[in-house]
Protein backbone atom coordinates (compact mmCIF):
# COMPACT_ATOMS: atom_id res chain seq x y z
CA UNK A 1 0.00 0.00 0.00
CA UNK A 2 1.42 3.43 -0.96
CA UNK A 3 2.66 5.60 1.88
CA UNK A 4 0.38 8.42 2.94
CA UNK A 5 2.08 11.78 2.44
CA UNK A 6 1.18 14.53 4.87
CA UNK A 7 2.17 17.93 6.18
CA UNK A 8 2.18 18.27 9.97
CA UNK A 9 1.09 21.68 11.26
CA UNK A 10 1.63 21.75 15.00
CA UNK A 11 2.60 23.64 18.16
CA UNK A 12 4.99 21.27 20.00
CA UNK A 13 3.82 20.87 23.07
CA UNK A 14 3.90 17.55 24.81
CA UNK A 15 1.15 15.76 22.90
CA UNK A 16 2.36 17.24 19.60
CA UNK A 17 5.78 15.72 20.29
CA UNK A 18 4.20 12.36 21.09
CA UNK A 19 2.11 12.49 17.91
CA UNK A 20 5.26 13.29 15.89
CA UNK A 21 7.11 10.30 17.41
CA UNK A 22 4.19 8.09 16.41
CA UNK A 23 4.29 9.37 12.82
CA UNK A 24 8.08 8.93 12.60
CA UNK A 25 7.76 5.40 14.06
CA UNK A 26 5.37 4.55 11.23
CA UNK A 27 7.55 5.77 8.40
CA UNK A 28 6.61 2.64 6.42
CA UNK A 29 3.01 3.89 6.30
CA UNK A 30 3.29 7.67 6.56
CA UNK A 31 5.75 10.23 5.25
CA UNK A 32 5.84 13.69 6.83
CA UNK A 33 6.74 16.00 3.94
CA UNK A 34 6.96 19.25 5.92
CA UNK A 35 6.65 20.50 9.50
CA UNK A 36 4.94 23.89 9.96
CA UNK A 37 4.88 25.46 13.38
CA UNK A 38 2.72 27.91 15.30
CA UNK A 39 3.02 29.50 18.72
CA UNK A 40 -0.05 27.70 20.03
CA UNK A 41 0.89 25.96 23.29
CA UNK A 42 4.00 28.05 23.89
CA UNK A 43 5.72 31.00 22.25
CA UNK A 44 6.98 30.13 18.78
CA UNK A 45 10.61 30.60 19.85
CA UNK A 46 10.12 27.44 21.91
CA UNK A 47 7.73 25.49 19.64
CA UNK A 48 10.02 26.12 16.66
CA UNK A 49 13.05 24.97 18.67
CA UNK A 50 11.17 21.78 19.65
CA UNK A 51 10.13 21.14 16.04
CA UNK A 52 13.73 21.50 14.82
CA UNK A 53 14.99 19.14 17.56
CA UNK A 54 12.30 16.59 16.65
CA UNK A 55 13.25 16.75 12.96
CA UNK A 56 16.96 16.54 13.78
CA UNK A 57 16.95 13.81 16.41
CA UNK A 58 13.87 11.65 15.92
CA UNK A 59 12.81 11.77 12.27
CA UNK A 60 14.37 8.90 10.27
CA UNK A 61 14.41 11.01 7.10
CA UNK A 62 15.05 14.62 6.11
CA UNK A 63 12.13 16.98 6.74
CA UNK A 64 12.08 20.78 6.61
CA UNK A 65 10.60 23.04 9.26
CA UNK A 66 8.90 26.40 8.69
CA UNK A 67 7.88 28.88 11.36
CA UNK A 68 4.43 30.45 11.19
CA UNK A 69 1.93 32.37 13.29
CA UNK A 70 2.68 33.47 16.83
CA UNK A 71 -0.64 35.26 17.17
CA UNK A 72 -4.16 34.68 15.85
CA UNK A 73 -5.50 36.16 12.59
CA UNK A 74 -7.08 39.12 14.42
CA UNK A 75 -3.69 40.15 15.77
CA UNK A 76 -4.68 39.91 19.42
CA UNK A 77 -2.42 38.55 22.15
CA UNK A 78 -1.87 34.78 21.96
CA UNK A 79 -3.13 32.63 24.86
CA UNK A 80 -0.59 30.27 26.39
CA UNK A 81 -0.66 26.66 27.67
CA UNK A 82 2.68 26.70 29.52
CA UNK A 83 0.83 25.54 32.64
CA UNK A 84 0.27 22.17 30.96
CA UNK A 85 3.25 21.89 28.60
CA UNK A 86 5.89 23.78 30.59
CA UNK A 87 7.20 27.22 29.54
CA UNK A 88 9.30 25.68 26.77
CA UNK A 89 6.71 23.15 25.64
CA UNK A 90 8.77 20.09 26.67
CA UNK A 91 7.68 19.79 30.27
CA UNK A 92 9.00 21.55 33.33
CA UNK A 93 12.32 19.80 33.92
CA UNK A 94 14.16 19.52 30.59
CA UNK A 95 16.75 22.14 29.72
CA UNK A 96 16.10 23.08 26.12
CA UNK A 97 18.89 22.21 23.69
CA UNK A 98 19.77 24.26 20.64
CA UNK A 99 19.29 22.26 17.42
CA UNK A 100 21.85 22.44 14.61
CA UNK A 101 19.05 22.30 12.05
CA UNK A 102 17.80 25.65 10.76
CA UNK A 103 14.23 26.54 9.81
CA UNK A 104 13.29 27.52 6.27
CA UNK A 105 13.54 31.25 5.65
CA UNK A 106 9.97 31.40 4.31
CA UNK A 107 6.90 31.55 6.54
CA UNK A 108 4.81 28.46 7.22
CA UNK A 109 1.91 29.46 4.99
CA UNK A 110 4.26 29.98 2.04
CA UNK A 111 6.06 26.70 2.77
CA UNK A 112 2.66 24.97 2.84
CA UNK A 113 1.79 26.51 -0.53
CA UNK A 114 5.11 25.56 -2.15
CA UNK A 115 4.95 21.97 -0.88
CA UNK A 116 1.34 21.50 -2.01
CA UNK A 117 1.85 23.28 -5.34
CA UNK A 118 4.92 21.21 -6.28
CA UNK A 119 3.45 17.91 -5.11
CA UNK A 120 2.39 15.52 -7.88
CA UNK A 121 -0.36 14.17 -5.59
CA UNK A 122 -2.83 15.63 -3.12
CA UNK A 123 -1.43 15.90 0.40
CA UNK A 124 -3.16 15.57 3.76
CA UNK A 125 -2.63 18.33 6.32
CA UNK A 126 -2.60 16.98 9.88
CA UNK A 127 -3.34 20.10 11.95
CA UNK A 128 -2.85 19.56 15.68
CA UNK A 129 -2.42 23.14 16.83
CA UNK A 130 -4.30 26.37 16.09
CA UNK A 131 -5.41 26.62 12.44
CA UNK A 132 -3.87 30.04 11.77
CA UNK A 133 -1.16 28.83 9.35
CA UNK A 134 -3.69 26.83 7.35
CA UNK A 135 -6.17 29.72 7.27
CA UNK A 136 -3.43 32.07 5.99
CA UNK A 137 -2.58 29.53 3.26
CA UNK A 138 -6.23 29.35 2.15
CA UNK A 139 -6.69 33.13 2.29
CA UNK A 140 -3.60 33.82 0.14
CA UNK A 141 -3.91 30.83 -2.22
CA UNK A 142 -7.57 29.68 -2.41
CA UNK A 143 -6.75 27.74 -5.60
CA UNK A 144 -4.48 25.40 -3.58
CA UNK A 145 -7.56 23.76 -2.03
CA UNK A 146 -7.60 21.30 -4.94
CA UNK A 147 -4.17 19.98 -3.85
CA UNK A 148 -5.29 19.22 -0.27
CA UNK A 149 -6.70 15.70 0.09
CA UNK A 150 -8.05 16.38 3.57
CA UNK A 151 -7.39 18.42 6.68
CA UNK A 152 -7.37 16.14 9.73
CA UNK A 153 -7.72 18.48 12.70
CA UNK A 154 -7.39 17.94 16.43
CA UNK A 155 -9.76 20.53 17.84
CA UNK A 156 -13.12 21.43 19.25
CA UNK A 157 -15.31 19.80 21.84
CA UNK A 158 -18.41 18.21 20.33
CA UNK A 159 -19.77 15.78 22.89
CA UNK A 160 -18.50 17.28 26.12
CA UNK A 161 -17.00 20.38 27.75
CA UNK A 162 -14.09 22.41 26.48
CA UNK A 163 -10.69 22.12 28.13
CA UNK A 164 -9.83 25.82 28.31
CA UNK A 165 -13.26 27.22 29.04
CA UNK A 166 -16.35 25.11 29.70
CA UNK A 167 -17.23 25.72 26.04
CA UNK A 168 -13.97 26.01 24.11
CA UNK A 169 -11.17 23.62 23.22
CA UNK A 170 -7.69 25.23 23.23
CA UNK A 171 -6.72 25.09 19.53
CA UNK A 172 -10.06 26.56 18.43
CA UNK A 173 -10.06 29.17 21.20
CA UNK A 174 -6.53 30.26 20.25
CA UNK A 175 -7.86 31.34 16.84
CA UNK A 176 -11.60 30.84 16.36
CA UNK A 177 -11.60 32.96 13.18
CA UNK A 178 -9.03 30.63 11.62
CA UNK A 179 -10.98 27.56 12.70
CA UNK A 180 -14.19 28.91 11.16
CA UNK A 181 -12.49 29.79 7.87
CA UNK A 182 -10.85 26.36 7.55
CA UNK A 183 -14.01 24.44 8.58
CA UNK A 184 -16.02 26.36 5.97
CA UNK A 185 -13.29 26.35 3.27
CA UNK A 186 -14.78 23.48 1.29
CA UNK A 187 -11.65 21.36 1.83
CA UNK A 188 -12.45 17.88 3.26
CA UNK A 189 -12.27 18.61 7.00
CA UNK A 190 -12.09 15.73 9.49
CA UNK A 191 -12.39 16.64 13.17
CA UNK A 192 -10.82 14.76 16.09
CA UNK A 193 -12.47 16.40 19.15
CA UNK A 194 -10.98 16.52 22.65
CA UNK A 195 -13.45 14.14 24.25
CA UNK A 196 -11.67 11.27 22.48
CA UNK A 197 -8.45 11.69 24.49
CA UNK A 198 -10.40 12.54 27.65
CA UNK A 199 -11.96 9.07 27.36
CA UNK A 200 -8.61 7.37 26.79
CA UNK A 201 -6.33 9.01 29.39
CA UNK A 202 -2.90 7.41 29.64
CA UNK A 203 -1.75 7.09 33.24
CA UNK A 204 1.74 7.85 34.52
CA UNK A 205 2.10 4.19 35.50
CA UNK A 206 1.30 3.12 31.91
CA UNK A 207 3.79 5.66 30.61
CA UNK A 208 6.58 4.79 33.05
CA UNK A 209 7.32 1.45 31.36
CA UNK A 210 8.58 3.45 28.37
CA UNK A 211 11.13 5.47 30.36
CA UNK A 212 14.05 3.55 28.90
CA UNK A 213 17.67 4.67 29.37
CA UNK A 214 18.13 5.78 25.75
CA UNK A 215 17.63 9.35 24.48
CA UNK A 216 13.97 8.71 23.62
CA UNK A 217 13.18 7.21 27.02
CA UNK A 218 14.97 10.04 28.82
CA UNK A 219 13.01 12.61 26.78
CA UNK A 220 9.69 10.90 27.55
CA UNK A 221 10.47 10.65 31.27
CA UNK A 222 11.46 14.33 31.43
CA UNK A 223 8.39 15.36 29.45
CA UNK A 224 5.73 13.37 31.24
CA UNK A 225 7.00 12.45 34.70
CA UNK A 226 5.83 15.80 36.12
CA UNK A 227 3.26 16.70 33.47
CA UNK A 228 -0.26 17.33 34.62
CA UNK A 229 -3.45 18.09 32.78
CA UNK A 230 -6.18 19.79 34.83
CA UNK A 231 -8.75 17.82 32.87
CA UNK A 232 -7.27 14.41 33.67
CA UNK A 233 -6.90 13.21 37.26
CA UNK A 234 -4.31 10.45 37.01
CA UNK A 235 -2.69 10.84 33.65
CA UNK A 236 -2.33 12.79 30.45
CA UNK A 237 -4.59 13.29 27.45
CA UNK A 238 -2.76 12.57 24.22
CA UNK A 239 -5.09 14.66 22.07
CA UNK A 240 -2.75 15.06 19.11
CA UNK A 241 -1.79 11.38 19.16
CA UNK A 242 -5.46 10.47 18.61
CA UNK A 243 -5.52 12.53 15.40
CA UNK A 244 -2.20 11.03 14.28
CA UNK A 245 -3.55 7.53 15.00
CA UNK A 246 -6.45 8.24 12.64
CA UNK A 247 -4.07 9.14 9.83
CA UNK A 248 -1.98 6.01 10.42
CA UNK A 249 -4.84 3.56 11.08
CA UNK A 250 -8.27 5.03 10.19
CA UNK A 251 -9.93 1.65 10.76
CA UNK A 252 -9.68 2.33 14.50
CA UNK A 253 -12.35 5.03 14.07
CA UNK A 254 -15.85 5.71 12.83
CA UNK A 255 -16.06 8.73 10.53
CA UNK A 256 -19.42 10.47 10.18
CA UNK A 257 -20.54 13.21 7.78
CA UNK A 258 -21.75 16.40 9.46
CA UNK A 259 -21.66 20.15 9.40
CA UNK A 260 -19.46 21.64 12.10
CA UNK A 261 -20.44 25.00 13.51
CA UNK A 262 -18.19 27.22 15.67
CA UNK A 263 -19.27 30.26 17.69
CA UNK A 264 -17.04 33.24 16.91
CA UNK A 265 -17.94 36.06 19.28
CA UNK A 266 -15.41 37.05 21.93
CA UNK A 267 -18.11 38.93 23.82
CA UNK A 268 -19.95 35.67 24.51
CA UNK A 269 -18.93 33.09 27.13
CA UNK A 270 -19.68 30.46 24.44
CA UNK A 271 -16.94 31.91 22.17
CA UNK A 272 -15.23 29.09 20.18
CA UNK A 273 -17.83 26.52 21.24
CA UNK A 274 -18.35 23.90 18.53
CA UNK A 275 -21.48 22.05 17.44
CA UNK A 276 -21.82 19.06 15.14
CA UNK A 277 -24.95 18.72 12.98
CA UNK A 278 -24.93 15.15 11.63
CA UNK A 279 -26.01 15.18 8.01
CA UNK A 280 -25.31 12.74 5.19
CA UNK A 281 -24.92 15.73 2.87
CA UNK A 282 -22.57 17.47 5.30
CA UNK A 283 -19.28 18.99 4.16
CA UNK A 284 -17.33 18.00 7.27
CA UNK A 285 -16.58 14.79 9.16
CA UNK A 286 -16.13 13.90 12.83
CA UNK A 287 -14.29 10.78 14.04
CA UNK A 288 -14.64 8.67 17.18
CA UNK A 289 -12.75 5.51 18.18
CA UNK A 290 -14.58 2.20 17.74
CA UNK A 291 -12.92 0.98 20.95
CA UNK A 292 -11.14 3.33 23.40
CA UNK A 293 -8.95 0.55 24.81
CA UNK A 294 -7.72 -0.45 21.36
CA UNK A 295 -6.90 3.20 20.54
CA UNK A 296 -4.94 3.60 23.79
CA UNK A 297 -3.02 0.38 23.09
CA UNK A 298 -2.24 1.59 19.55
CA UNK A 299 -0.99 4.96 20.84
CA UNK A 300 1.25 3.39 23.50
CA UNK A 301 2.69 0.76 21.17
CA UNK A 302 3.28 3.14 18.28
CA UNK A 303 4.57 6.19 20.10
CA UNK A 304 7.13 4.97 22.51
CA UNK A 305 8.74 2.07 20.69
CA UNK A 306 12.35 2.95 19.93
O1 LIG B 1 -6.86 21.11 23.33
C1 LIG B 1 -5.79 20.24 23.03
C2 LIG B 1 -4.91 20.81 21.98
O2 LIG B 1 -4.37 22.04 22.42
C3 LIG B 1 -3.71 19.92 21.66
O3 LIG B 1 -3.37 20.10 20.33
C4 LIG B 1 -2.64 20.47 22.55
O4 LIG B 1 -1.34 20.25 22.03
C5 LIG B 1 -2.96 21.93 22.52
O5 LIG B 1 -2.38 22.47 21.34
CA1 LIG C 1 -1.10 20.67 19.72
Coordinates of C-alpha atoms and ligand atoms in Angstrom, one line a residue:
X1 CA 0.0 0.0 0.0
X2 CA 1.4 3.4 -1.0
X3 CA 2.7 5.6 1.9
X4 CA 0.4 8.4 2.9
X5 CA 2.1 11.8 2.4
X6 CA 1.2 14.5 4.9
X7 CA 2.2 17.9 6.2
X8 CA 2.2 18.3 10.0
X9 CA 1.1 21.7 11.3
X10 CA 1.6 21.7 15.0
X11 CA 2.6 23.6 18.2
X12 CA 5.0 21.3 20.0
X13 CA 3.8 20.9 23.1
X14 CA 3.9 17.6 24.8
X15 CA 1.2 15.8 22.9
X16 CA 2.4 17.2 19.6
X17 CA 5.8 15.7 20.3
X18 CA 4.2 12.4 21.1
X19 CA 2.1 12.5 17.9
X20 CA 5.3 13.3 15.9
X21 CA 7.1 10.3 17.4
X22 CA 4.2 8.1 16.4
X23 CA 4.3 9.4 12.8
X24 CA 8.1 8.9 12.6
X25 CA 7.8 5.4 14.1
X26 CA 5.4 4.5 11.2
X27 CA 7.6 5.8 8.4
X28 CA 6.6 2.6 6.4
X29 CA 3.0 3.9 6.3
X30 CA 3.3 7.7 6.6
X31 CA 5.8 10.2 5.2
X32 CA 5.8 13.7 6.8
X33 CA 6.7 16.0 3.9
X34 CA 7.0 19.2 5.9
X35 CA 6.6 20.5 9.5
X36 CA 4.9 23.9 10.0
X37 CA 4.9 25.5 13.4
X38 CA 2.7 27.9 15.3
X39 CA 3.0 29.5 18.7
X40 CA -0.1 27.7 20.0
X41 CA 0.9 26.0 23.3
X42 CA 4.0 28.0 23.9
X43 CA 5.7 31.0 22.2
X44 CA 7.0 30.1 18.8
X45 CA 10.6 30.6 19.8
X46 CA 10.1 27.4 21.9
X47 CA 7.7 25.5 19.6
X48 CA 10.0 26.1 16.7
X49 CA 13.1 25.0 18.7
X50 CA 11.2 21.8 19.6
X51 CA 10.1 21.1 16.0
X52 CA 13.7 21.5 14.8
X53 CA 15.0 19.1 17.6
X54 CA 12.3 16.6 16.6
X55 CA 13.3 16.7 13.0
X56 CA 17.0 16.5 13.8
X57 CA 16.9 13.8 16.4
X58 CA 13.9 11.7 15.9
X59 CA 12.8 11.8 12.3
X60 CA 14.4 8.9 10.3
X61 CA 14.4 11.0 7.1
X62 CA 15.0 14.6 6.1
X63 CA 12.1 17.0 6.7
X64 CA 12.1 20.8 6.6
X65 CA 10.6 23.0 9.3
X66 CA 8.9 26.4 8.7
X67 CA 7.9 28.9 11.4
X68 CA 4.4 30.5 11.2
X69 CA 1.9 32.4 13.3
X70 CA 2.7 33.5 16.8
X71 CA -0.6 35.3 17.2
X72 CA -4.2 34.7 15.9
X73 CA -5.5 36.2 12.6
X74 CA -7.1 39.1 14.4
X75 CA -3.7 40.1 15.8
X76 CA -4.7 39.9 19.4
X77 CA -2.4 38.6 22.1
X78 CA -1.9 34.8 22.0
X79 CA -3.1 32.6 24.9
X80 CA -0.6 30.3 26.4
X81 CA -0.7 26.7 27.7
X82 CA 2.7 26.7 29.5
X83 CA 0.8 25.5 32.6
X84 CA 0.3 22.2 31.0
X85 CA 3.2 21.9 28.6
X86 CA 5.9 23.8 30.6
X87 CA 7.2 27.2 29.5
X88 CA 9.3 25.7 26.8
X89 CA 6.7 23.1 25.6
X90 CA 8.8 20.1 26.7
X91 CA 7.7 19.8 30.3
X92 CA 9.0 21.6 33.3
X93 CA 12.3 19.8 33.9
X94 CA 14.2 19.5 30.6
X95 CA 16.7 22.1 29.7
X96 CA 16.1 23.1 26.1
X97 CA 18.9 22.2 23.7
X98 CA 19.8 24.3 20.6
X99 CA 19.3 22.3 17.4
X100 CA 21.8 22.4 14.6
X101 CA 19.1 22.3 12.1
X102 CA 17.8 25.7 10.8
X103 CA 14.2 26.5 9.8
X104 CA 13.3 27.5 6.3
X105 CA 13.5 31.2 5.6
X106 CA 10.0 31.4 4.3
X107 CA 6.9 31.6 6.5
X108 CA 4.8 28.5 7.2
X109 CA 1.9 29.5 5.0
X110 CA 4.3 30.0 2.0
X111 CA 6.1 26.7 2.8
X112 CA 2.7 25.0 2.8
X113 CA 1.8 26.5 -0.5
X114 CA 5.1 25.6 -2.2
X115 CA 5.0 22.0 -0.9
X116 CA 1.3 21.5 -2.0
X117 CA 1.8 23.3 -5.3
X118 CA 4.9 21.2 -6.3
X119 CA 3.5 17.9 -5.1
X120 CA 2.4 15.5 -7.9
X121 CA -0.4 14.2 -5.6
X122 CA -2.8 15.6 -3.1
X123 CA -1.4 15.9 0.4
X124 CA -3.2 15.6 3.8
X125 CA -2.6 18.3 6.3
X126 CA -2.6 17.0 9.9
X127 CA -3.3 20.1 11.9
X128 CA -2.9 19.6 15.7
X129 CA -2.4 23.1 16.8
X130 CA -4.3 26.4 16.1
X131 CA -5.4 26.6 12.4
X132 CA -3.9 30.0 11.8
X133 CA -1.2 28.8 9.4
X134 CA -3.7 26.8 7.4
X135 CA -6.2 29.7 7.3
X136 CA -3.4 32.1 6.0
X137 CA -2.6 29.5 3.3
X138 CA -6.2 29.4 2.1
X139 CA -6.7 33.1 2.3
X140 CA -3.6 33.8 0.1
X141 CA -3.9 30.8 -2.2
X142 CA -7.6 29.7 -2.4
X143 CA -6.7 27.7 -5.6
X144 CA -4.5 25.4 -3.6
X145 CA -7.6 23.8 -2.0
X146 CA -7.6 21.3 -4.9
X147 CA -4.2 20.0 -3.9
X148 CA -5.3 19.2 -0.3
X149 CA -6.7 15.7 0.1
X150 CA -8.0 16.4 3.6
X151 CA -7.4 18.4 6.7
X152 CA -7.4 16.1 9.7
X153 CA -7.7 18.5 12.7
X154 CA -7.4 17.9 16.4
X155 CA -9.8 20.5 17.8
X156 CA -13.1 21.4 19.2
X157 CA -15.3 19.8 21.8
X158 CA -18.4 18.2 20.3
X159 CA -19.8 15.8 22.9
X160 CA -18.5 17.3 26.1
X161 CA -17.0 20.4 27.8
X162 CA -14.1 22.4 26.5
X163 CA -10.7 22.1 28.1
X164 CA -9.8 25.8 28.3
X165 CA -13.3 27.2 29.0
X166 CA -16.4 25.1 29.7
X167 CA -17.2 25.7 26.0
X168 CA -14.0 26.0 24.1
X169 CA -11.2 23.6 23.2
X170 CA -7.7 25.2 23.2
X171 CA -6.7 25.1 19.5
X172 CA -10.1 26.6 18.4
X173 CA -10.1 29.2 21.2
X174 CA -6.5 30.3 20.3
X175 CA -7.9 31.3 16.8
X176 CA -11.6 30.8 16.4
X177 CA -11.6 33.0 13.2
X178 CA -9.0 30.6 11.6
X179 CA -11.0 27.6 12.7
X180 CA -14.2 28.9 11.2
X181 CA -12.5 29.8 7.9
X182 CA -10.9 26.4 7.6
X183 CA -14.0 24.4 8.6
X184 CA -16.0 26.4 6.0
X185 CA -13.3 26.3 3.3
X186 CA -14.8 23.5 1.3
X187 CA -11.7 21.4 1.8
X188 CA -12.5 17.9 3.3
X189 CA -12.3 18.6 7.0
X190 CA -12.1 15.7 9.5
X191 CA -12.4 16.6 13.2
X192 CA -10.8 14.8 16.1
X193 CA -12.5 16.4 19.1
X194 CA -11.0 16.5 22.7
X195 CA -13.4 14.1 24.2
X196 CA -11.7 11.3 22.5
X197 CA -8.5 11.7 24.5
X198 CA -10.4 12.5 27.6
X199 CA -12.0 9.1 27.4
X200 CA -8.6 7.4 26.8
X201 CA -6.3 9.0 29.4
X202 CA -2.9 7.4 29.6
X203 CA -1.8 7.1 33.2
X204 CA 1.7 7.9 34.5
X205 CA 2.1 4.2 35.5
X206 CA 1.3 3.1 31.9
X207 CA 3.8 5.7 30.6
X208 CA 6.6 4.8 33.1
X209 CA 7.3 1.5 31.4
X210 CA 8.6 3.5 28.4
X211 CA 11.1 5.5 30.4
X212 CA 14.1 3.6 28.9
X213 CA 17.7 4.7 29.4
X214 CA 18.1 5.8 25.7
X215 CA 17.6 9.3 24.5
X216 CA 14.0 8.7 23.6
X217 CA 13.2 7.2 27.0
X218 CA 15.0 10.0 28.8
X219 CA 13.0 12.6 26.8
X220 CA 9.7 10.9 27.5
X221 CA 10.5 10.7 31.3
X222 CA 11.5 14.3 31.4
X223 CA 8.4 15.4 29.5
X224 CA 5.7 13.4 31.2
X225 CA 7.0 12.5 34.7
X226 CA 5.8 15.8 36.1
X227 CA 3.3 16.7 33.5
X228 CA -0.3 17.3 34.6
X229 CA -3.4 18.1 32.8
X230 CA -6.2 19.8 34.8
X231 CA -8.7 17.8 32.9
X232 CA -7.3 14.4 33.7
X233 CA -6.9 13.2 37.3
X234 CA -4.3 10.4 37.0
X235 CA -2.7 10.8 33.7
X236 CA -2.3 12.8 30.5
X237 CA -4.6 13.3 27.5
X238 CA -2.8 12.6 24.2
X239 CA -5.1 14.7 22.1
X240 CA -2.7 15.1 19.1
X241 CA -1.8 11.4 19.2
X242 CA -5.5 10.5 18.6
X243 CA -5.5 12.5 15.4
X244 CA -2.2 11.0 14.3
X245 CA -3.6 7.5 15.0
X246 CA -6.5 8.2 12.6
X247 CA -4.1 9.1 9.8
X248 CA -2.0 6.0 10.4
X249 CA -4.8 3.6 11.1
X250 CA -8.3 5.0 10.2
X251 CA -9.9 1.7 10.8
X252 CA -9.7 2.3 14.5
X253 CA -12.3 5.0 14.1
X254 CA -15.8 5.7 12.8
X255 CA -16.1 8.7 10.5
X256 CA -19.4 10.5 10.2
X257 CA -20.5 13.2 7.8
X258 CA -21.7 16.4 9.5
X259 CA -21.7 20.1 9.4
X260 CA -19.5 21.6 12.1
X261 CA -20.4 25.0 13.5
X262 CA -18.2 27.2 15.7
X263 CA -19.3 30.3 17.7
X264 CA -17.0 33.2 16.9
X265 CA -17.9 36.1 19.3
X266 CA -15.4 37.0 21.9
X267 CA -18.1 38.9 23.8
X268 CA -20.0 35.7 24.5
X269 CA -18.9 33.1 27.1
X270 CA -19.7 30.5 24.4
X271 CA -16.9 31.9 22.2
X272 CA -15.2 29.1 20.2
X273 CA -17.8 26.5 21.2
X274 CA -18.4 23.9 18.5
X275 CA -21.5 22.1 17.4
X276 CA -21.8 19.1 15.1
X277 CA -25.0 18.7 13.0
X278 CA -24.9 15.1 11.6
X279 CA -26.0 15.2 8.0
X280 CA -25.3 12.7 5.2
X281 CA -24.9 15.7 2.9
X282 CA -22.6 17.5 5.3
X283 CA -19.3 19.0 4.2
X284 CA -17.3 18.0 7.3
X285 CA -16.6 14.8 9.2
X286 CA -16.1 13.9 12.8
X287 CA -14.3 10.8 14.0
X288 CA -14.6 8.7 17.2
X289 CA -12.7 5.5 18.2
X290 CA -14.6 2.2 17.7
X291 CA -12.9 1.0 20.9
X292 CA -11.1 3.3 23.4
X293 CA -9.0 0.6 24.8
X294 CA -7.7 -0.4 21.4
X295 CA -6.9 3.2 20.5
X296 CA -4.9 3.6 23.8
X297 CA -3.0 0.4 23.1
X298 CA -2.2 1.6 19.6
X299 CA -1.0 5.0 20.8
X300 CA 1.3 3.4 23.5
X301 CA 2.7 0.8 21.2
X302 CA 3.3 3.1 18.3
X303 CA 4.6 6.2 20.1
X304 CA 7.1 5.0 22.5
X305 CA 8.7 2.1 20.7
X306 CA 12.4 3.0 19.9
Ligands
LIG1 O1 -6.9 21.1 23.3 C1 -5.8 20.2 23.0 C2 -4.9 20.8 22.0 O2 -4.4 22.0 22.4 C3 -3.7 19.9 21.7 O3 -3.4 20.1 20.3 C4 -2.6 20.5 22.6 O4 -1.3 20.3 22.0 C5 -3.0 21.9 22.5 O5 -2.4 22.5 21.3
LIG2 CA1 -1.1 20.7 19.7

